[in-house]
Amino acid sequence: MGKQELIGGQEMSDVRTCGRTTDVRRGMGLYEKLNILTDAAKYDVACTSSGTARKSDGTGIGSCEQSGICHSFSADGRCISLLKILFTNECIFDCKYCVNRKSNDVERASFTPEEVCTLTMEFYRRNYIEGLFLSSGILKSPDYTMELICATLYRLRRQCNFQGYIHVKAIPGASPELIRQTGFLADRMSVNLELPTAESLRALAPHKTRKNILTPMRLVQNRMEENRQEIQLYRNAPRFVPAGQSTQMIVGASPETDYQIIRVAESLYQRFELKRVFYSAFVNVNDDAALPAKTGEGPPLLREHRLYQADWLLRYYHFRAEELLTEEDPNFNVLFDPKCNWALKHLEKFPVEINRVDYKMLLRVPGIGYKSAIRIVKARRLGILDFADLKKIGVVLKRALYFITCSGRMMYPTKIEEDYIARNLLVAGEKLPAEVTNMGYRQLSLFDDVNFSAPETSV
Amino acid sequence: MKTVYVCNDTVTGIFSGIYDAWKSKKGEEECEIALRGMLSQQLFCDYVEVEETEHKAAAVEALIKKHLGRRAYWDIYHAVLSADSKKGDAVLGTMLAARAIPDSTKIMEHLSHPKVEKVFELSRNVGGEAHSYKGFLRFRELLNGVLYAEIEPKNQILTCLAPHFADRLPVENWMIHDKTHRMFAVHEAGKKWVILWGEEIDETVLEMVSDKEEEYARLWRGFCRTIAIESRRNPRCQMQHLPLRYRGKMTEFSLY
Ligand code: SF4
């Protein structure tokens, strides 16, 4: 049976039912719909278009850049890369942390597949966006919703010939066949883990289960593996989610420690081969007894930032979760980034000699990012490096200087002693991204004499 | 006495200057590449006007690709597009330095050499601006269906942008106008893009947009406004990532 037939049929019936569900607001224009369905999608954090490179075949519109492209930045300082919308904000579920939950009285709207396609194509032509990020509330049933999403993607790829980036959410509880079909049309698929543990999920998302979430995740993983073999056999075999799968966890809505969270992330990377785990600082939009009380402090952005830093260490710096935190000491230090914190606790391993130390250890030096580490390894083959060279290479010397020597010399005479170094690092200040500063953390008395400045991309 | 080779600020011009300097077999201290119009006169120098030819430029390109490798050529090419007046000199210095190391294809890793470091820095800067514009550039659809964009870059990045958009929008007619350097990249559907200099265009045509244009611009402005999370509002962070100089030509920052 042809895919065309199957999906064509679904699309027909969907168009009709979509009309029915929005009957009451027959007059709602595209502008209002876009407004509602953007507003409902904005708490999703995974707005990246990276992870796949594809040239256009010359007949359609669109290509993908490996590193991703930001097209704009919104007033909260986050990158806008994709048209991030919900297909519908109708929902039969009642997750306590979500604006779109069944029990909330909010204005509802649903797109039609045509509308999503028109917006994507017209925005893309004008270079507003890199592609589409389509998520959805659950309309009628998981399968019903997944069918609509699949039909939308099918139309976008096959009828509109769109070759840009598509990130799609798999709906927990949707049938494997629908998830499989959708995966062949998308670049990235993700299933939200939502909360780090099964208990929290039970407490805050009563209609979801850990099993319902992990099953599609496993399915996507297995299908990707099969697809790798197909591609080896037939070079032109269709690609299944070439940019891999990701997930996101809400941080601060439930009582888990940082240690629990990064252990979960680590096992997702290892056991499910995820490309990315995203962390979303909890924004309290509902007054609900099951949720932490509103404090007026805003979302826990510093915590979110520390988790991202730790996540980098897991993915690019060869750290393991239990090196960073332990059951006894389960939360990140507000004052020091996780790598610095590790270094302060392992002073016996320092200082290291820049011209000799192996790459893995180089990665563990505060102030040396992975790009600088690679440059150091290459540059020292051509000559002996001193502190001035390190500066050119991009090493942040005011942080690194306590941990390194060049040709046996330290930059300044310093004591290798935890208190002394910690104090000096505090004075040097951590370059937190503006996303975290400016947001109330300055009021913390601990930070009073710390100067924040421009952000730094490496850890 | 030091010889200063004076050339035009174009890839062909600078490569021609490097060609002449290279041929003279002078050492790094004895020659310099300078740009016409950005000259600071020095005493005791011999100024030579470079004759610019495609042949010289092609020879230098081939020389770099053969001995320094494609990756280094990529950096050098980007450095030459930069707005820095010392760029030609940095490239020449890098080429001379490459002769002094055992494996010349590794030259861009030799960051402790000042000229190499300069080329690396310039390339990173130009590459960065080109990358920003790949995202921040905005097309508007004119009445005749052509997608038209204006940019005001510091560096000459049109040749970095054109292949990107040609790949992405192969079936569209589009045009990118670099207002700083008065250049255009023009792409006709299904054909190869071209760069034009010194053309005058009829401003009135540029103001006449298609029927749907304002509607999509309005939808986009609405989207950008709504996607921001109020409790995470942070204009300083937005400013860091998207400096004001880009915003003038961006749909979502214009009122109408
Ligand atoms: S399933 Fe839960 S999280 Fe998703 S839209 Fe419905 S209520 Fe919100």
mmCIF file of N, CA and C in Angstrom, chain B residues 20-129:
data_model
loop_
_atom_site.group_PDB
_atom_site.id
_atom_site.type_symbol
_atom_site.label_atom_id
_atom_site.label_comp_id
_atom_site.label_asym_id
_atom_site.label_seq_id
_atom_site.Cartn_x
_atom_site.Cartn_y
_atom_site.Cartn_z
ATOM 1 N N ASP B 20 53.237 39.774 -7.028
ATOM 2 C CA ASP B 20 54.418 40.594 -7.320
ATOM 3 C C ASP B 20 55.451 40.498 -6.196
ATOM 4 N N ALA B 21 54.969 40.568 -4.956
ATOM 5 C CA ALA B 21 55.887 40.512 -3.816
ATOM 6 C C ALA B 21 56.601 39.159 -3.772
ATOM 7 N N TRP B 22 55.834 38.123 -4.030
ATOM 8 C CA TRP B 22 56.374 36.758 -3.985
ATOM 9 C C TRP B 22 57.456 36.583 -5.045
ATOM 10 N N LYS B 23 57.168 37.097 -6.248
ATOM 11 C CA LYS B 23 58.114 36.997 -7.366
ATOM 12 C C LYS B 23 59.440 37.682 -7.044
ATOM 13 N N SER B 24 59.354 38.783 -6.263
ATOM 14 C CA SER B 24 60.560 39.568 -5.993
ATOM 15 C C SER B 24 61.509 38.837 -5.057
ATOM 16 N N LYS B 25 61.007 37.743 -4.440
ATOM 17 C CA LYS B 25 61.818 36.915 -3.538
ATOM 18 C C LYS B 25 62.394 37.696 -2.358
ATOM 19 N N LYS B 26 61.690 38.749 -1.951
ATOM 20 C CA LYS B 26 62.157 39.496 -0.789
ATOM 21 C C LYS B 26 61.704 38.819 0.496
ATOM 22 N N GLY B 27 62.386 39.112 1.580
ATOM 23 C CA GLY B 27 62.007 38.557 2.874
ATOM 24 C C GLY B 27 60.862 39.341 3.499
ATOM 25 N N GLU B 28 60.370 38.827 4.635
ATOM 26 C CA GLU B 28 59.194 39.412 5.259
ATOM 27 C C GLU B 28 59.392 40.886 5.626
ATOM 28 N N GLU B 29 60.598 41.222 6.060
ATOM 29 C CA GLU B 29 60.863 42.590 6.509
ATOM 30 C C GLU B 29 61.008 43.569 5.352
ATOM 31 N N GLU B 30 61.209 43.056 4.155
ATOM 32 C CA GLU B 30 61.548 43.946 3.041
ATOM 33 C C GLU B 30 60.366 44.275 2.147
ATOM 34 N N CYS B 31 59.210 43.684 2.439
ATOM 35 C CA CYS B 31 58.069 44.045 1.599
ATOM 36 C C CYS B 31 56.787 44.135 2.403
ATOM 37 N N GLU B 32 55.830 44.839 1.837
ATOM 38 C CA GLU B 32 54.566 45.064 2.525
ATOM 39 C C GLU B 32 53.467 45.199 1.480
ATOM 40 N N ILE B 33 52.287 44.681 1.818
ATOM 41 C CA ILE B 33 51.140 44.842 0.920
ATOM 42 C C ILE B 33 50.244 45.919 1.527
ATOM 43 N N ALA B 34 49.952 46.956 0.755
ATOM 44 C CA ALA B 34 49.081 48.011 1.275
ATOM 45 C C ALA B 34 47.905 48.214 0.333
ATOM 46 N N LEU B 35 46.838 48.765 0.862
ATOM 47 C CA LEU B 35 45.627 48.935 0.063
ATOM 48 C C LEU B 35 45.478 50.374 -0.397
ATOM 49 N N ARG B 36 45.092 50.547 -1.629
ATOM 50 C CA ARG B 36 44.863 51.885 -2.172
ATOM 51 C C ARG B 36 43.770 52.557 -1.341
ATOM 52 N N GLY B 37 44.016 53.786 -0.954
ATOM 53 C CA GLY B 37 42.995 54.496 -0.183
ATOM 54 C C GLY B 37 43.141 54.295 1.318
ATOM 55 N N MET B 38 43.932 53.307 1.738
ATOM 56 C CA MET B 38 44.120 53.093 3.181
ATOM 57 C C MET B 38 45.602 53.172 3.520
ATOM 58 N N LEU B 39 46.305 53.999 2.754
ATOM 59 C CA LEU B 39 47.755 54.026 2.835
ATOM 60 C C LEU B 39 48.233 54.988 3.912
ATOM 61 N N SER B 40 49.175 54.562 4.750
ATOM 62 C CA SER B 40 49.836 55.543 5.599
ATOM 63 C C SER B 40 51.261 55.675 5.079
ATOM 64 N N GLN B 41 51.578 56.853 4.561
ATOM 65 C CA GLN B 41 52.884 57.046 3.928
ATOM 66 C C GLN B 41 54.018 56.908 4.948
ATOM 67 N N GLN B 42 55.029 56.131 4.600
ATOM 68 C CA GLN B 42 56.190 56.017 5.470
ATOM 69 C C GLN B 42 57.415 56.516 4.706
ATOM 70 N N LEU B 43 58.409 56.919 5.467
ATOM 71 C CA LEU B 43 59.660 57.344 4.839
ATOM 72 C C LEU B 43 60.480 56.134 4.425
ATOM 73 N N PHE B 44 61.402 56.343 3.566
ATOM 74 C CA PHE B 44 62.351 55.308 3.138
ATOM 75 C C PHE B 44 61.670 54.043 2.625
ATOM 76 N N CYS B 45 60.598 54.212 1.902
ATOM 77 C CA CYS B 45 59.966 53.059 1.290
ATOM 78 C C CYS B 45 59.831 53.313 -0.188
ATOM 79 N N ASP B 46 59.789 52.212 -0.898
ATOM 80 C CA ASP B 46 59.643 52.269 -2.323
ATOM 81 C C ASP B 46 58.206 51.860 -2.635
ATOM 82 N N TYR B 47 57.394 52.776 -3.178
ATOM 83 C CA TYR B 47 55.993 52.428 -3.449
ATOM 84 C C TYR B 47 55.817 51.925 -4.872
ATOM 85 N N VAL B 48 55.211 50.746 -5.019
ATOM 86 C CA VAL B 48 55.012 50.181 -6.353
ATOM 87 C C VAL B 48 53.516 49.970 -6.578
ATOM 88 N N GLU B 49 53.001 50.489 -7.693
ATOM 89 C CA GLU B 49 51.597 50.269 -8.039
ATOM 90 C C GLU B 49 51.464 48.873 -8.644
ATOM 91 N N VAL B 50 50.596 48.093 -8.094
ATOM 92 C CA VAL B 50 50.442 46.725 -8.598
ATOM 93 C C VAL B 50 49.512 46.711 -9.804
ATOM 94 N N GLU B 51 49.934 46.008 -10.828
ATOM 95 C CA GLU B 51 49.022 45.826 -11.955
ATOM 96 C C GLU B 51 48.176 44.594 -11.676
ATOM 97 N N GLU B 52 46.853 44.814 -11.668
ATOM 98 C CA GLU B 52 45.946 43.753 -11.237
ATOM 99 C C GLU B 52 45.511 42.883 -12.419
ATOM 100 N N THR B 53 45.743 41.575 -12.329
ATOM 101 C CA THR B 53 45.268 40.688 -13.410
ATOM 102 C C THR B 53 44.664 39.414 -12.825
ATOM 103 N N GLU B 54 43.745 38.852 -13.566
ATOM 104 C CA GLU B 54 43.129 37.582 -13.166
ATOM 105 C C GLU B 54 44.184 36.478 -13.125
ATOM 106 N N HIS B 55 45.113 36.567 -14.054
ATOM 107 C CA HIS B 55 46.136 35.540 -14.145
ATOM 108 C C HIS B 55 46.965 35.450 -12.862
ATOM 109 N N LYS B 56 47.399 36.613 -12.362
ATOM 110 C CA LYS B 56 48.193 36.628 -11.125
ATOM 111 C C LYS B 56 47.381 36.063 -9.961
ATOM 112 N N ALA B 57 46.120 36.495 -9.891
ATOM 113 C CA ALA B 57 45.274 36.052 -8.782
ATOM 114 C C ALA B 57 45.101 34.538 -8.815
ATOM 115 N N ALA B 58 44.864 34.006 -10.013
ATOM 116 C CA ALA B 58 44.668 32.563 -10.141
ATOM 117 C C ALA B 58 45.944 31.813 -9.749
ATOM 118 N N ALA B 59 47.089 32.382 -10.104
ATOM 119 C CA ALA B 59 48.360 31.729 -9.780
ATOM 120 C C ALA B 59 48.553 31.670 -8.264
ATOM 121 N N VAL B 60 48.224 32.765 -7.570
ATOM 122 C CA VAL B 60 48.386 32.791 -6.112
ATOM 123 C C VAL B 60 47.412 31.813 -5.453
ATOM 124 N N GLU B 61 46.181 31.796 -5.963
ATOM 125 C CA GLU B 61 45.197 30.865 -5.421
ATOM 126 C C GLU B 61 45.712 29.420 -5.548
ATOM 127 N N ALA B 62 46.230 29.101 -6.724
ATOM 128 C CA ALA B 62 46.723 27.742 -6.960
ATOM 129 C C ALA B 62 47.915 27.429 -6.055
ATOM 130 N N LEU B 63 48.788 28.426 -5.905
ATOM 131 C CA LEU B 63 49.968 28.249 -5.057
ATOM 132 C C LEU B 63 49.569 27.934 -3.611
ATOM 133 N N ILE B 64 48.612 28.700 -3.102
ATOM 134 C CA ILE B 64 48.177 28.499 -1.717
ATOM 135 C C ILE B 64 47.521 27.134 -1.563
ATOM 136 N N LYS B 65 46.612 26.817 -2.490
ATOM 137 C CA LYS B 65 45.907 25.537 -2.376
ATOM 138 C C LYS B 65 46.884 24.379 -2.440
ATOM 139 N N LYS B 66 47.890 24.485 -3.311
ATOM 140 C CA LYS B 66 48.827 23.379 -3.478
ATOM 141 C C LYS B 66 49.723 23.206 -2.253
ATOM 142 N N HIS B 67 50.264 24.304 -1.748
ATOM 143 C CA HIS B 67 51.265 24.167 -0.688
ATOM 144 C C HIS B 67 50.701 24.284 0.720
ATOM 145 N N LEU B 68 49.668 25.087 0.883
ATOM 146 C CA LEU B 68 49.125 25.286 2.228
ATOM 147 C C LEU B 68 47.846 24.477 2.468
ATOM 148 N N GLY B 69 47.261 24.010 1.381
ATOM 149 C CA GLY B 69 46.063 23.181 1.517
ATOM 150 C C GLY B 69 44.781 23.990 1.435
ATOM 151 N N ARG B 70 43.673 23.277 1.227
ATOM 152 C CA ARG B 70 42.384 23.945 1.028
ATOM 153 C C ARG B 70 41.875 24.622 2.282
ATOM 154 N N ARG B 71 42.128 23.989 3.380
ATOM 155 C CA ARG B 71 41.652 24.528 4.655
ATOM 156 C C ARG B 71 42.299 25.890 4.924
ATOM 157 N N ALA B 72 43.616 25.985 4.678
ATOM 158 C CA ALA B 72 44.318 27.256 4.874
ATOM 159 C C ALA B 72 43.837 28.275 3.845
ATOM 160 N N TYR B 73 43.544 27.796 2.624
ATOM 161 C CA TYR B 73 43.033 28.718 1.605
ATOM 162 C C TYR B 73 41.717 29.338 2.068
ATOM 163 N N TRP B 74 40.909 28.513 2.673
ATOM 164 C CA TRP B 74 39.615 28.992 3.176
ATOM 165 C C TRP B 74 39.829 30.145 4.159
ATOM 166 N N ASP B 75 40.769 29.979 5.087
ATOM 167 C CA ASP B 75 41.065 31.044 6.050
ATOM 168 C C ASP B 75 41.621 32.281 5.356
ATOM 169 N N ILE B 76 42.542 32.057 4.430
ATOM 170 C CA ILE B 76 43.170 33.189 3.752
ATOM 171 C C ILE B 76 42.146 33.956 2.925
ATOM 172 N N TYR B 77 41.315 33.214 2.201
ATOM 173 C CA TYR B 77 40.291 33.853 1.388
ATOM 174 C C TYR B 77 39.382 34.732 2.262
ATOM 175 N N HIS B 78 38.955 34.203 3.391
ATOM 176 C CA HIS B 78 38.097 34.980 4.281
ATOM 177 C C HIS B 78 38.825 36.194 4.839
ATOM 178 N N ALA B 79 40.103 36.033 5.178
ATOM 179 C CA ALA B 79 40.884 37.156 5.702
ATOM 180 C C ALA B 79 40.931 38.281 4.672
ATOM 181 N N VAL B 80 41.042 37.921 3.404
ATOM 182 C CA VAL B 80 41.151 38.920 2.346
ATOM 183 C C VAL B 80 39.847 39.713 2.175
ATOM 184 N N LEU B 81 38.740 39.161 2.612
ATOM 185 C CA LEU B 81 37.456 39.870 2.512
ATOM 186 C C LEU B 81 37.253 40.858 3.661
ATOM 187 N N SER B 82 38.166 40.843 4.611
ATOM 188 C CA SER B 82 37.971 41.635 5.820
ATOM 189 C C SER B 82 38.152 43.128 5.565
ATOM 190 N N ALA B 83 37.713 43.931 6.532
ATOM 191 C CA ALA B 83 37.826 45.380 6.389
ATOM 192 C C ALA B 83 39.165 45.891 6.928
ATOM 193 N N ASP B 84 40.033 44.998 7.360
ATOM 194 C CA ASP B 84 41.297 45.383 7.983
ATOM 195 C C ASP B 84 42.322 45.802 6.920
ATOM 196 N N SER B 85 43.023 46.926 7.149
ATOM 197 C CA SER B 85 43.925 47.427 6.108
ATOM 198 C C SER B 85 45.239 46.636 6.033
ATOM 199 N N LYS B 86 45.535 45.841 7.059
ATOM 200 C CA LYS B 86 46.800 45.097 7.078
ATOM 201 C C LYS B 86 46.633 43.644 6.609
ATOM 202 N N LYS B 87 45.475 43.357 6.025
ATOM 203 C CA LYS B 87 45.174 41.953 5.729
ATOM 204 C C LYS B 87 46.117 41.336 4.689
ATOM 205 N N GLY B 88 46.454 42.134 3.634
ATOM 206 C CA GLY B 88 47.319 41.606 2.579
ATOM 207 C C GLY B 88 48.668 41.213 3.140
ATOM 208 N N ASP B 89 49.153 42.051 4.028
ATOM 209 C CA ASP B 89 50.432 41.817 4.671
ATOM 210 C C ASP B 89 50.415 40.551 5.518
ATOM 211 N N ALA B 90 49.318 40.360 6.233
ATOM 212 C CA ALA B 90 49.191 39.173 7.079
ATOM 213 C C ALA B 90 49.204 37.907 6.223
ATOM 214 N N VAL B 91 48.536 37.973 5.080
ATOM 215 C CA VAL B 91 48.490 36.800 4.198
ATOM 216 C C VAL B 91 49.883 36.505 3.641
ATOM 217 N N LEU B 92 50.548 37.538 3.170
ATOM 218 C CA LEU B 92 51.897 37.340 2.641
ATOM 219 C C LEU B 92 52.809 36.769 3.729
ATOM 220 N N GLY B 93 52.732 37.347 4.923
ATOM 221 C CA GLY B 93 53.559 36.870 6.036
ATOM 222 C C GLY B 93 53.297 35.410 6.348
ATOM 223 N N THR B 94 52.021 35.017 6.270
ATOM 224 C CA THR B 94 51.657 33.631 6.538
ATOM 225 C C THR B 94 52.248 32.699 5.481
ATOM 226 N N MET B 95 52.191 33.154 4.231
ATOM 227 C CA MET B 95 52.741 32.321 3.153
ATOM 228 C C MET B 95 54.252 32.153 3.309
ATOM 229 N N LEU B 96 54.905 33.248 3.712
ATOM 230 C CA LEU B 96 56.358 33.162 3.915
ATOM 231 C C LEU B 96 56.674 32.252 5.103
ATOM 232 N N ALA B 97 55.861 32.364 6.164
ATOM 233 C CA ALA B 97 56.097 31.544 7.354
ATOM 234 C C ALA B 97 55.909 30.057 7.041
ATOM 235 N N ALA B 98 54.997 29.780 6.109
ATOM 236 C CA ALA B 98 54.724 28.382 5.773
ATOM 237 C C ALA B 98 55.955 27.710 5.174
ATOM 238 N N ARG B 99 56.794 28.516 4.523
ATOM 239 C CA ARG B 99 58.006 27.942 3.921
ATOM 240 C C ARG B 99 59.001 27.480 4.972
ATOM 241 N N ALA B 100 58.861 28.066 6.175
ATOM 242 C CA ALA B 100 59.864 27.806 7.208
ATOM 243 C C ALA B 100 59.518 26.606 8.093
ATOM 244 N N ILE B 101 58.322 26.036 7.928
ATOM 245 C CA ILE B 101 58.008 24.878 8.769
ATOM 246 C C ILE B 101 58.018 23.608 7.915
ATOM 247 N N PRO B 102 58.271 22.450 8.548
ATOM 248 C CA PRO B 102 58.443 21.211 7.788
ATOM 249 C C PRO B 102 57.208 20.838 6.945
ATOM 250 N N ASP B 103 56.008 20.957 7.541
ATOM 251 C CA ASP B 103 54.809 20.599 6.784
ATOM 252 C C ASP B 103 53.970 21.860 6.585
ATOM 253 N N SER B 104 54.064 22.444 5.383
ATOM 254 C CA SER B 104 53.431 23.753 5.169
ATOM 255 C C SER B 104 51.904 23.702 5.270
ATOM 256 N N THR B 105 51.295 22.519 5.134
ATOM 257 C CA THR B 105 49.827 22.458 5.239
ATOM 258 C C THR B 105 49.360 22.645 6.685
ATOM 259 N N LYS B 106 50.307 22.605 7.618
ATOM 260 C CA LYS B 106 49.932 22.782 9.024
ATOM 261 C C LYS B 106 50.046 24.240 9.466
ATOM 262 N N ILE B 107 50.251 25.143 8.503
ATOM 263 C CA ILE B 107 50.569 26.520 8.859
ATOM 264 C C ILE B 107 49.512 27.189 9.743
ATOM 265 N N MET B 108 48.234 26.900 9.494
ATOM 266 C CA MET B 108 47.215 27.593 10.288
ATOM 267 C C MET B 108 47.173 27.134 11.752
ATOM 268 N N GLU B 109 47.907 26.084 12.060
ATOM 269 C CA GLU B 109 47.980 25.663 13.460
ATOM 270 C C GLU B 109 49.101 26.395 14.211
ATOM 271 N N HIS B 110 49.926 27.108 13.455
ATOM 272 C CA HIS B 110 51.103 27.757 14.028
ATOM 273 C C HIS B 110 50.719 29.114 14.614
ATOM 274 N N LEU B 111 49.855 29.072 15.642
ATOM 275 C CA LEU B 111 49.255 30.315 16.119
ATOM 276 C C LEU B 111 50.203 31.209 16.910
ATOM 277 N N SER B 112 51.389 30.692 17.229
ATOM 278 C CA SER B 112 52.296 31.588 17.939
ATOM 279 C C SER B 112 53.021 32.531 16.965
ATOM 280 N N HIS B 113 52.829 32.353 15.660
ATOM 281 C CA HIS B 113 53.377 33.301 14.679
ATOM 282 C C HIS B 113 52.389 34.459 14.495
ATOM 283 N N PRO B 114 52.848 35.713 14.655
ATOM 284 C CA PRO B 114 51.899 36.843 14.650
ATOM 285 C C PRO B 114 51.091 36.992 13.356
ATOM 286 N N LYS B 115 51.704 36.757 12.208
ATOM 287 C CA LYS B 115 50.967 36.924 10.948
ATOM 288 C C LYS B 115 49.915 35.819 10.784
ATOM 289 N N VAL B 116 50.283 34.621 11.175
ATOM 290 C CA VAL B 116 49.334 33.511 11.106
ATOM 291 C C VAL B 116 48.163 33.795 12.040
ATOM 292 N N GLU B 117 48.514 34.290 13.209
ATOM 293 C CA GLU B 117 47.469 34.588 14.169
ATOM 294 C C GLU B 117 46.526 35.658 13.615
ATOM 295 N N LYS B 118 47.102 36.624 12.910
ATOM 296 C CA LYS B 118 46.285 37.701 12.336
ATOM 297 C C LYS B 118 45.316 37.141 11.286
ATOM 298 N N VAL B 119 45.846 36.299 10.397
ATOM 299 C CA VAL B 119 44.980 35.702 9.374
ATOM 300 C C VAL B 119 43.858 34.908 10.039
ATOM 301 N N PHE B 120 44.213 34.151 11.044
ATOM 302 C CA PHE B 120 43.248 33.342 11.783
ATOM 303 C C PHE B 120 42.146 34.225 12.383
ATOM 304 N N GLU B 121 42.590 35.325 12.999
ATOM 305 C CA GLU B 121 41.680 36.269 13.630
ATOM 306 C C GLU B 121 40.732 36.911 12.606
ATOM 307 N N LEU B 122 41.320 37.369 11.486
ATOM 308 C CA LEU B 122 40.505 38.022 10.456
ATOM 309 C C LEU B 122 39.512 37.036 9.863
ATOM 310 N N SER B 123 39.982 35.837 9.608
ATOM 311 C CA SER B 123 39.113 34.827 9.017
ATOM 312 C C SER B 123 37.955 34.520 9.949
ATOM 313 N N ARG B 124 38.270 34.437 11.238
ATOM 314 C CA ARG B 124 37.234 34.139 12.204
ATOM 315 C C ARG B 124 36.203 35.272 12.250
ATOM 316 N N ASN B 125 36.720 36.490 12.155
ATOM 317 C CA ASN B 125 35.849 37.651 12.191
ATOM 318 C C ASN B 125 34.919 37.716 10.969
ATOM 319 N N VAL B 126 35.499 37.510 9.786
ATOM 320 C CA VAL B 126 34.700 37.552 8.558
ATOM 321 C C VAL B 126 33.712 36.384 8.535
ATOM 322 N N GLY B 127 34.213 35.208 8.887
ATOM 323 C CA GLY B 127 33.340 34.034 8.924
ATOM 324 C C GLY B 127 32.183 34.258 9.887
ATOM 325 N N GLY B 128 32.486 34.911 10.996
ATOM 326 C CA GLY B 128 31.457 35.189 11.996
ATOM 327 C C GLY B 128 30.390 36.138 11.467
ATOM 328 N N GLU B 129 30.836 37.176 10.789
ATOM 329 C CA GLU B 129 29.853 38.124 10.253
ATOM 330 C C GLU B 129 29.006 37.461 9.167
#
